[in-house]
Amino acid sequence: MYQNRTSLNKTQKSLNNFNTEVVKVGDKYIVNYSYEQYSGVCEYNHINFPGQRKPMNQRVLLLTECEMGDIIEKINIDSPLSSKDLTRMNMEIREHSLQCVEDYILLGD
């Protein structure tokens, strides 16, 4: 189990206060975020894509679920978000959660 208490990328300041945990269940990687009573989850599946022209498989991580409403609510309480900020926040969550999974895999599951 991988745990991180701060953001992996210092530019992703909105997620610095959340505890982060990655758990592997089968081919799924689940990233859990928590802080006090606020929680969120992002789920990734490992998918194999066969090569069209070459006999190679490409393995990719696909975001299949993202329930981060509580996390966004907490960030909004701490620092009110505009509609423009929500788009940035969405990308930040995707990038941060993917980085957590990639680091978890790199460390050997």
mmCIF file of N, CA and C in Angstrom:
data_model
loop_
_atom_site.group_PDB
_atom_site.id
_atom_site.type_symbol
_atom_site.label_atom_id
_atom_site.label_comp_id
_atom_site.label_asym_id
_atom_site.label_seq_id
_atom_site.Cartn_x
_atom_site.Cartn_y
_atom_site.Cartn_z
ATOM 1 N N MET A 1 0.844 -1.169 0.000
ATOM 2 C CA MET A 1 0.000 0.000 0.000
ATOM 3 C C MET A 1 0.892 1.236 0.000
ATOM 4 N N TYR A 2 0.592 2.167 -0.892
ATOM 5 C CA TYR A 2 1.333 3.420 -1.032
ATOM 6 C C TYR A 2 0.574 4.520 -0.319
ATOM 7 N N GLN A 3 1.253 5.309 0.498
ATOM 8 C CA GLN A 3 0.609 6.437 1.157
ATOM 9 C C GLN A 3 1.458 7.677 0.970
ATOM 10 N N ASN A 4 0.786 8.772 0.697
ATOM 11 C CA ASN A 4 1.469 10.046 0.513
ATOM 12 C C ASN A 4 0.645 11.107 1.216
ATOM 13 N N ARG A 5 1.273 11.913 2.031
ATOM 14 C CA ARG A 5 0.544 12.943 2.766
ATOM 15 C C ARG A 5 0.609 14.302 2.097
ATOM 16 N N THR A 6 1.407 14.439 1.043
ATOM 17 C CA THR A 6 1.484 15.706 0.332
ATOM 18 C C THR A 6 1.395 15.442 -1.153
ATOM 19 N N SER A 7 1.153 16.486 -1.891
ATOM 20 C CA SER A 7 1.086 16.380 -3.338
ATOM 21 C C SER A 7 2.430 15.950 -3.889
ATOM 22 N N LEU A 8 2.402 15.170 -4.966
ATOM 23 C CA LEU A 8 3.622 14.722 -5.606
ATOM 24 C C LEU A 8 4.255 15.831 -6.417
ATOM 25 N N ASN A 9 3.457 16.780 -6.853
ATOM 26 C CA ASN A 9 3.934 17.883 -7.670
ATOM 27 C C ASN A 9 3.639 19.167 -6.909
ATOM 28 N N LYS A 10 4.646 19.930 -6.613
ATOM 29 C CA LYS A 10 4.461 21.112 -5.769
ATOM 30 C C LYS A 10 3.571 22.170 -6.406
ATOM 31 N N THR A 11 3.369 22.136 -7.721
ATOM 32 C CA THR A 11 2.470 23.097 -8.346
ATOM 33 C C THR A 11 1.014 22.730 -8.092
ATOM 34 N N GLN A 12 0.759 21.513 -7.647
ATOM 35 C CA GLN A 12 -0.606 21.067 -7.386
ATOM 36 C C GLN A 12 -0.939 21.341 -5.913
ATOM 37 N N LYS A 13 -1.031 22.599 -5.573
ATOM 38 C CA LYS A 13 -1.172 23.020 -4.188
ATOM 39 C C LYS A 13 -2.514 22.660 -3.583
ATOM 40 N N SER A 14 -3.552 22.563 -4.381
ATOM 41 C CA SER A 14 -4.881 22.312 -3.836
ATOM 42 C C SER A 14 -4.989 20.960 -3.157
ATOM 43 N N LEU A 15 -4.168 20.000 -3.541
ATOM 44 C CA LEU A 15 -4.263 18.648 -2.993
ATOM 45 C C LEU A 15 -3.245 18.382 -1.890
ATOM 46 N N ASN A 16 -2.472 19.392 -1.496
ATOM 47 C CA ASN A 16 -1.412 19.194 -0.506
ATOM 48 C C ASN A 16 -1.922 18.778 0.869
ATOM 49 N N ASN A 17 -3.115 19.178 1.248
ATOM 50 C CA ASN A 17 -3.611 18.891 2.592
ATOM 51 C C ASN A 17 -4.319 17.548 2.724
ATOM 52 N N PHE A 18 -4.413 16.800 1.645
ATOM 53 C CA PHE A 18 -5.164 15.547 1.672
ATOM 54 C C PHE A 18 -4.236 14.349 1.816
ATOM 55 N N ASN A 19 -4.646 13.401 2.643
ATOM 56 C CA ASN A 19 -3.935 12.129 2.726
ATOM 57 C C ASN A 19 -4.256 11.342 1.462
ATOM 58 N N THR A 20 -3.256 10.690 0.910
ATOM 59 C CA THR A 20 -3.424 9.938 -0.325
ATOM 60 C C THR A 20 -2.968 8.511 -0.106
ATOM 61 N N GLU A 21 -3.777 7.568 -0.583
ATOM 62 C CA GLU A 21 -3.465 6.156 -0.434
ATOM 63 C C GLU A 21 -3.822 5.451 -1.740
ATOM 64 N N VAL A 22 -2.926 4.586 -2.223
ATOM 65 C CA VAL A 22 -3.195 3.798 -3.425
ATOM 66 C C VAL A 22 -3.297 2.335 -3.017
ATOM 67 N N VAL A 23 -4.348 1.673 -3.495
ATOM 68 C CA VAL A 23 -4.575 0.268 -3.210
ATOM 69 C C VAL A 23 -4.802 -0.441 -4.535
ATOM 70 N N LYS A 24 -4.182 -1.617 -4.704
ATOM 71 C CA LYS A 24 -4.387 -2.410 -5.913
ATOM 72 C C LYS A 24 -5.370 -3.529 -5.613
ATOM 73 N N VAL A 25 -6.406 -3.639 -6.470
ATOM 74 C CA VAL A 25 -7.391 -4.701 -6.358
ATOM 75 C C VAL A 25 -7.520 -5.328 -7.743
ATOM 76 N N GLY A 26 -6.905 -6.500 -7.946
ATOM 77 C CA GLY A 26 -6.896 -7.111 -9.276
ATOM 78 C C GLY A 26 -6.110 -6.235 -10.227
ATOM 79 N N ASP A 27 -6.723 -5.863 -11.353
ATOM 80 C CA ASP A 27 -6.098 -4.955 -12.322
ATOM 81 C C ASP A 27 -6.482 -3.501 -12.072
ATOM 82 N N LYS A 28 -7.151 -3.237 -10.962
ATOM 83 C CA LYS A 28 -7.588 -1.881 -10.641
ATOM 84 C C LYS A 28 -6.662 -1.245 -9.621
ATOM 85 N N TYR A 29 -6.438 0.043 -9.802
ATOM 86 C CA TYR A 29 -5.696 0.843 -8.843
ATOM 87 C C TYR A 29 -6.654 1.903 -8.321
ATOM 88 N N ILE A 30 -6.823 1.942 -7.013
ATOM 89 C CA ILE A 30 -7.759 2.869 -6.394
ATOM 90 C C ILE A 30 -6.968 3.893 -5.586
ATOM 91 N N VAL A 31 -7.174 5.169 -5.907
ATOM 92 C CA VAL A 31 -6.513 6.258 -5.192
ATOM 93 C C VAL A 31 -7.549 6.881 -4.264
ATOM 94 N N ASN A 32 -7.304 6.769 -2.974
ATOM 95 C CA ASN A 32 -8.202 7.331 -1.967
ATOM 96 C C ASN A 32 -7.626 8.631 -1.431
ATOM 97 N N TYR A 33 -8.456 9.661 -1.382
ATOM 98 C CA TYR A 33 -8.091 10.954 -0.812
ATOM 99 C C TYR A 33 -8.930 11.152 0.438
ATOM 100 N N SER A 34 -8.331 11.711 1.485
ATOM 101 C CA SER A 34 -9.107 11.988 2.693
ATOM 102 C C SER A 34 -8.501 13.154 3.463
ATOM 103 N N TYR A 35 -9.382 13.843 4.146
ATOM 104 C CA TYR A 35 -9.002 14.907 5.070
ATOM 105 C C TYR A 35 -10.196 15.170 5.967
ATOM 106 N N GLU A 36 -10.022 14.955 7.259
ATOM 107 C CA GLU A 36 -11.115 15.084 8.211
ATOM 108 C C GLU A 36 -12.310 14.268 7.702
ATOM 109 N N GLN A 37 -13.488 14.881 7.546
ATOM 110 C CA GLN A 37 -14.652 14.123 7.091
ATOM 111 C C GLN A 37 -14.788 14.093 5.574
ATOM 112 N N TYR A 38 -13.866 14.704 4.847
ATOM 113 C CA TYR A 38 -13.927 14.773 3.382
ATOM 114 C C TYR A 38 -13.146 13.616 2.774
ATOM 115 N N SER A 39 -13.726 13.027 1.734
ATOM 116 C CA SER A 39 -13.037 11.920 1.066
ATOM 117 C C SER A 39 -13.380 11.900 -0.419
ATOM 118 N N GLY A 40 -12.520 11.247 -1.173
ATOM 119 C CA GLY A 40 -12.727 11.102 -2.611
ATOM 120 C C GLY A 40 -11.961 9.900 -3.110
ATOM 121 N N VAL A 41 -12.308 9.469 -4.320
ATOM 122 C CA VAL A 41 -11.666 8.283 -4.879
ATOM 123 C C VAL A 41 -11.543 8.425 -6.399
ATOM 124 N N CYS A 42 -10.414 7.978 -6.925
ATOM 125 C CA CYS A 42 -10.204 7.851 -8.369
ATOM 126 C C CYS A 42 -9.784 6.411 -8.618
ATOM 127 N N GLU A 43 -10.359 5.810 -9.651
ATOM 128 C CA GLU A 43 -10.070 4.406 -9.953
ATOM 129 C C GLU A 43 -9.526 4.283 -11.366
ATOM 130 N N TYR A 44 -8.445 3.543 -11.496
ATOM 131 C CA TYR A 44 -7.812 3.307 -12.788
ATOM 132 C C TYR A 44 -7.783 1.809 -13.079
ATOM 133 N N ASN A 45 -7.959 1.451 -14.333
ATOM 134 C CA ASN A 45 -7.810 0.068 -14.792
ATOM 135 C C ASN A 45 -6.623 -0.008 -15.729
ATOM 136 N N HIS A 46 -5.888 -1.105 -15.636
ATOM 137 C CA HIS A 46 -4.824 -1.371 -16.606
ATOM 138 C C HIS A 46 -5.478 -2.043 -17.811
ATOM 139 N N ILE A 47 -5.293 -1.477 -18.989
ATOM 140 C CA ILE A 47 -5.881 -1.985 -20.224
ATOM 141 C C ILE A 47 -4.753 -2.317 -21.196
ATOM 142 N N ASN A 48 -4.860 -3.454 -21.863
ATOM 143 C CA ASN A 48 -3.896 -3.824 -22.899
ATOM 144 C C ASN A 48 -4.481 -3.533 -24.272
ATOM 145 N N PHE A 49 -3.730 -2.777 -25.074
ATOM 146 C CA PHE A 49 -4.113 -2.503 -26.449
ATOM 147 C C PHE A 49 -3.151 -3.233 -27.373
ATOM 148 N N PRO A 50 -3.664 -4.167 -28.191
ATOM 149 C CA PRO A 50 -2.776 -4.859 -29.132
ATOM 150 C C PRO A 50 -2.367 -3.916 -30.263
ATOM 151 N N GLY A 51 -1.134 -4.112 -30.750
ATOM 152 C CA GLY A 51 -0.648 -3.294 -31.850
ATOM 153 C C GLY A 51 -1.401 -3.572 -33.137
ATOM 154 N N GLN A 52 -1.665 -2.543 -33.913
ATOM 155 C CA GLN A 52 -2.363 -2.694 -35.183
ATOM 156 C C GLN A 52 -1.424 -3.146 -36.296
ATOM 157 N N ARG A 53 -0.204 -2.632 -36.296
ATOM 158 C CA ARG A 53 0.748 -2.952 -37.357
ATOM 159 C C ARG A 53 1.907 -3.806 -36.872
ATOM 160 N N LYS A 54 2.190 -3.743 -35.588
ATOM 161 C CA LYS A 54 3.293 -4.501 -35.013
ATOM 162 C C LYS A 54 2.740 -5.400 -33.914
ATOM 163 N N PRO A 55 3.359 -6.557 -33.719
ATOM 164 C CA PRO A 55 2.865 -7.477 -32.677
ATOM 165 C C PRO A 55 3.312 -7.052 -31.279
ATOM 166 N N MET A 56 2.870 -5.857 -30.873
ATOM 167 C CA MET A 56 3.208 -5.330 -29.546
ATOM 168 C C MET A 56 1.931 -4.967 -28.808
ATOM 169 N N ASN A 57 1.929 -5.237 -27.544
ATOM 170 C CA ASN A 57 0.833 -4.778 -26.704
ATOM 171 C C ASN A 57 1.272 -3.524 -25.972
ATOM 172 N N GLN A 58 0.356 -2.574 -25.899
ATOM 173 C CA GLN A 58 0.625 -1.367 -25.124
ATOM 174 C C GLN A 58 -0.286 -1.391 -23.917
ATOM 175 N N ARG A 59 0.295 -1.248 -22.747
ATOM 176 C CA ARG A 59 -0.483 -1.275 -21.514
ATOM 177 C C ARG A 59 -0.669 0.169 -21.035
ATOM 178 N N VAL A 60 -1.912 0.577 -20.847
ATOM 179 C CA VAL A 60 -2.211 1.944 -20.429
ATOM 180 C C VAL A 60 -3.103 1.939 -19.197
ATOM 181 N N LEU A 61 -3.062 3.043 -18.468
ATOM 182 C CA LEU A 61 -3.945 3.235 -17.326
ATOM 183 C C LEU A 61 -5.121 4.085 -17.773
ATOM 184 N N LEU A 62 -6.317 3.604 -17.523
ATOM 185 C CA LEU A 62 -7.541 4.284 -17.933
ATOM 186 C C LEU A 62 -8.319 4.692 -16.683
ATOM 187 N N LEU A 63 -8.607 5.980 -16.554
ATOM 188 C CA LEU A 63 -9.413 6.470 -15.436
ATOM 189 C C LEU A 63 -10.852 6.037 -15.675
ATOM 190 N N THR A 64 -11.389 5.201 -14.783
ATOM 191 C CA THR A 64 -12.739 4.665 -14.972
ATOM 192 C C THR A 64 -13.759 5.222 -13.989
ATOM 193 N N GLU A 65 -13.279 5.800 -12.897
ATOM 194 C CA GLU A 65 -14.201 6.368 -11.909
ATOM 195 C C GLU A 65 -13.494 7.501 -11.187
ATOM 196 N N CYS A 66 -14.234 8.562 -10.914
ATOM 197 C CA CYS A 66 -13.666 9.693 -10.178
ATOM 198 C C CYS A 66 -14.786 10.358 -9.383
ATOM 199 N N GLU A 67 -14.796 10.108 -8.098
ATOM 200 C CA GLU A 67 -15.786 10.688 -7.192
ATOM 201 C C GLU A 67 -15.063 11.624 -6.230
ATOM 202 N N MET A 68 -14.901 12.869 -6.640
ATOM 203 C CA MET A 68 -14.106 13.814 -5.858
ATOM 204 C C MET A 68 -14.918 15.022 -5.381
ATOM 205 N N GLY A 69 -16.231 14.892 -5.325
ATOM 206 C CA GLY A 69 -17.094 15.998 -4.917
ATOM 207 C C GLY A 69 -16.767 16.555 -3.543
ATOM 208 N N ASP A 70 -16.533 15.671 -2.563
ATOM 209 C CA ASP A 70 -16.193 16.124 -1.207
ATOM 210 C C ASP A 70 -14.869 16.880 -1.193
ATOM 211 N N ILE A 71 -13.900 16.388 -1.952
ATOM 212 C CA ILE A 71 -12.585 17.013 -1.994
ATOM 213 C C ILE A 71 -12.686 18.412 -2.604
ATOM 214 N N ILE A 72 -13.421 18.522 -3.704
ATOM 215 C CA ILE A 72 -13.613 19.821 -4.351
ATOM 216 C C ILE A 72 -14.375 20.761 -3.421
ATOM 217 N N GLU A 73 -15.355 20.227 -2.687
ATOM 218 C CA GLU A 73 -16.106 21.040 -1.724
ATOM 219 C C GLU A 73 -15.180 21.601 -0.652
ATOM 220 N N LYS A 74 -14.280 20.772 -0.123
ATOM 221 C CA LYS A 74 -13.337 21.225 0.909
ATOM 222 C C LYS A 74 -12.409 22.308 0.353
ATOM 223 N N ILE A 75 -11.917 22.109 -0.862
ATOM 224 C CA ILE A 75 -11.045 23.108 -1.480
ATOM 225 C C ILE A 75 -11.807 24.414 -1.685
ATOM 226 N N ASN A 76 -13.068 24.307 -2.098
ATOM 227 C CA ASN A 76 -13.912 25.485 -2.313
ATOM 228 C C ASN A 76 -14.177 26.228 -0.996
ATOM 229 N N ILE A 77 -14.336 25.501 0.089
ATOM 230 C CA ILE A 77 -14.534 26.127 1.397
ATOM 231 C C ILE A 77 -13.278 26.909 1.794
ATOM 232 N N ASP A 78 -12.120 26.295 1.586
ATOM 233 C CA ASP A 78 -10.852 26.932 1.967
ATOM 234 C C ASP A 78 -10.514 28.120 1.074
ATOM 235 N N SER A 79 -10.834 28.015 -0.215
ATOM 236 C CA SER A 79 -10.516 29.064 -1.183
ATOM 237 C C SER A 79 -11.551 28.973 -2.301
ATOM 238 N N PRO A 80 -12.564 29.851 -2.288
ATOM 239 C CA PRO A 80 -13.665 29.763 -3.248
ATOM 240 C C PRO A 80 -13.186 29.626 -4.703
ATOM 241 N N LEU A 81 -13.827 28.694 -5.406
ATOM 242 C CA LEU A 81 -13.473 28.382 -6.791
ATOM 243 C C LEU A 81 -14.463 29.013 -7.760
ATOM 244 N N SER A 82 -13.961 29.520 -8.866
ATOM 245 C CA SER A 82 -14.826 29.992 -9.950
ATOM 246 C C SER A 82 -15.041 28.828 -10.916
ATOM 247 N N SER A 83 -15.915 29.016 -11.896
ATOM 248 C CA SER A 83 -16.144 27.960 -12.882
ATOM 249 C C SER A 83 -14.865 27.673 -13.668
ATOM 250 N N LYS A 84 -14.053 28.688 -13.883
ATOM 251 C CA LYS A 84 -12.770 28.498 -14.571
ATOM 252 C C LYS A 84 -11.830 27.647 -13.714
ATOM 253 N N ASP A 85 -11.876 27.872 -12.406
ATOM 254 C CA ASP A 85 -11.043 27.093 -11.482
ATOM 255 C C ASP A 85 -11.447 25.616 -11.469
ATOM 256 N N LEU A 86 -12.730 25.333 -11.676
ATOM 257 C CA LEU A 86 -13.185 23.942 -11.657
ATOM 258 C C LEU A 86 -12.557 23.126 -12.783
ATOM 259 N N THR A 87 -12.365 23.732 -13.931
ATOM 260 C CA THR A 87 -11.709 23.047 -15.040
ATOM 261 C C THR A 87 -10.261 22.739 -14.675
ATOM 262 N N ARG A 88 -9.578 23.712 -14.095
ATOM 263 C CA ARG A 88 -8.196 23.507 -13.641
ATOM 264 C C ARG A 88 -8.131 22.432 -12.561
ATOM 265 N N MET A 89 -9.096 22.472 -11.647
ATOM 266 C CA MET A 89 -9.150 21.501 -10.555
ATOM 267 C C MET A 89 -9.356 20.089 -11.093
ATOM 268 N N ASN A 90 -10.212 19.951 -12.082
ATOM 269 C CA ASN A 90 -10.468 18.657 -12.700
ATOM 270 C C ASN A 90 -9.176 18.068 -13.269
ATOM 271 N N MET A 91 -8.412 18.883 -13.998
ATOM 272 C CA MET A 91 -7.150 18.413 -14.569
ATOM 273 C C MET A 91 -6.127 18.115 -13.464
ATOM 274 N N GLU A 92 -6.104 18.929 -12.450
ATOM 275 C CA GLU A 92 -5.172 18.706 -11.352
ATOM 276 C C GLU A 92 -5.442 17.371 -10.667
ATOM 277 N N ILE A 93 -6.708 17.059 -10.426
ATOM 278 C CA ILE A 93 -7.079 15.788 -9.799
ATOM 279 C C ILE A 93 -6.655 14.626 -10.688
ATOM 280 N N ARG A 94 -6.930 14.713 -11.985
ATOM 281 C CA ARG A 94 -6.548 13.630 -12.906
ATOM 282 C C ARG A 94 -5.043 13.424 -12.935
ATOM 283 N N GLU A 95 -4.299 14.522 -13.056
ATOM 284 C CA GLU A 95 -2.842 14.419 -13.120
ATOM 285 C C GLU A 95 -2.259 13.898 -11.804
ATOM 286 N N HIS A 96 -2.764 14.409 -10.691
ATOM 287 C CA HIS A 96 -2.249 13.995 -9.388
ATOM 288 C C HIS A 96 -2.546 12.525 -9.122
ATOM 289 N N SER A 97 -3.779 12.098 -9.368
ATOM 290 C CA SER A 97 -4.134 10.703 -9.092
ATOM 291 C C SER A 97 -3.362 9.748 -10.002
ATOM 292 N N LEU A 98 -3.192 10.123 -11.272
ATOM 293 C CA LEU A 98 -2.405 9.289 -12.190
ATOM 294 C C LEU A 98 -0.957 9.203 -11.720
ATOM 295 N N GLN A 99 -0.395 10.317 -11.263
ATOM 296 C CA GLN A 99 0.979 10.302 -10.758
ATOM 297 C C GLN A 99 1.110 9.404 -9.535
ATOM 298 N N CYS A 100 0.105 9.412 -8.666
ATOM 299 C CA CYS A 100 0.119 8.525 -7.497
ATOM 300 C C CYS A 100 0.158 7.063 -7.929
ATOM 301 N N VAL A 101 -0.663 6.696 -8.922
ATOM 302 C CA VAL A 101 -0.696 5.318 -9.405
ATOM 303 C C VAL A 101 0.631 4.951 -10.063
ATOM 304 N N GLU A 102 1.162 5.836 -10.898
ATOM 305 C CA GLU A 102 2.437 5.547 -11.569
ATOM 306 C C GLU A 102 3.560 5.376 -10.549
ATOM 307 N N ASP A 103 3.591 6.188 -9.505
ATOM 308 C CA ASP A 103 4.601 6.040 -8.456
ATOM 309 C C ASP A 103 4.416 4.726 -7.701
ATOM 310 N N TYR A 104 3.185 4.361 -7.441
ATOM 311 C CA TYR A 104 2.888 3.093 -6.774
ATOM 312 C C TYR A 104 3.411 1.929 -7.601
ATOM 313 N N ILE A 105 3.171 1.953 -8.893
ATOM 314 C CA ILE A 105 3.654 0.888 -9.784
ATOM 315 C C ILE A 105 5.177 0.885 -9.818
ATOM 316 N N LEU A 106 5.772 2.065 -9.907
ATOM 317 C CA LEU A 106 7.228 2.205 -9.961
ATOM 318 C C LEU A 106 7.883 1.641 -8.703
ATOM 319 N N LEU A 107 7.225 1.812 -7.569
ATOM 320 C CA LEU A 107 7.755 1.303 -6.290
ATOM 321 C C LEU A 107 7.520 -0.194 -6.127
ATOM 322 N N GLY A 108 6.865 -0.813 -7.114
ATOM 323 C CA GLY A 108 6.689 -2.262 -7.081
ATOM 324 C C GLY A 108 5.369 -2.737 -6.529
ATOM 325 N N ASP A 109 4.304 -1.984 -6.831
ATOM 326 C CA ASP A 109 2.949 -2.353 -6.349
ATOM 327 C C ASP A 109 2.963 -2.540 -4.848
#
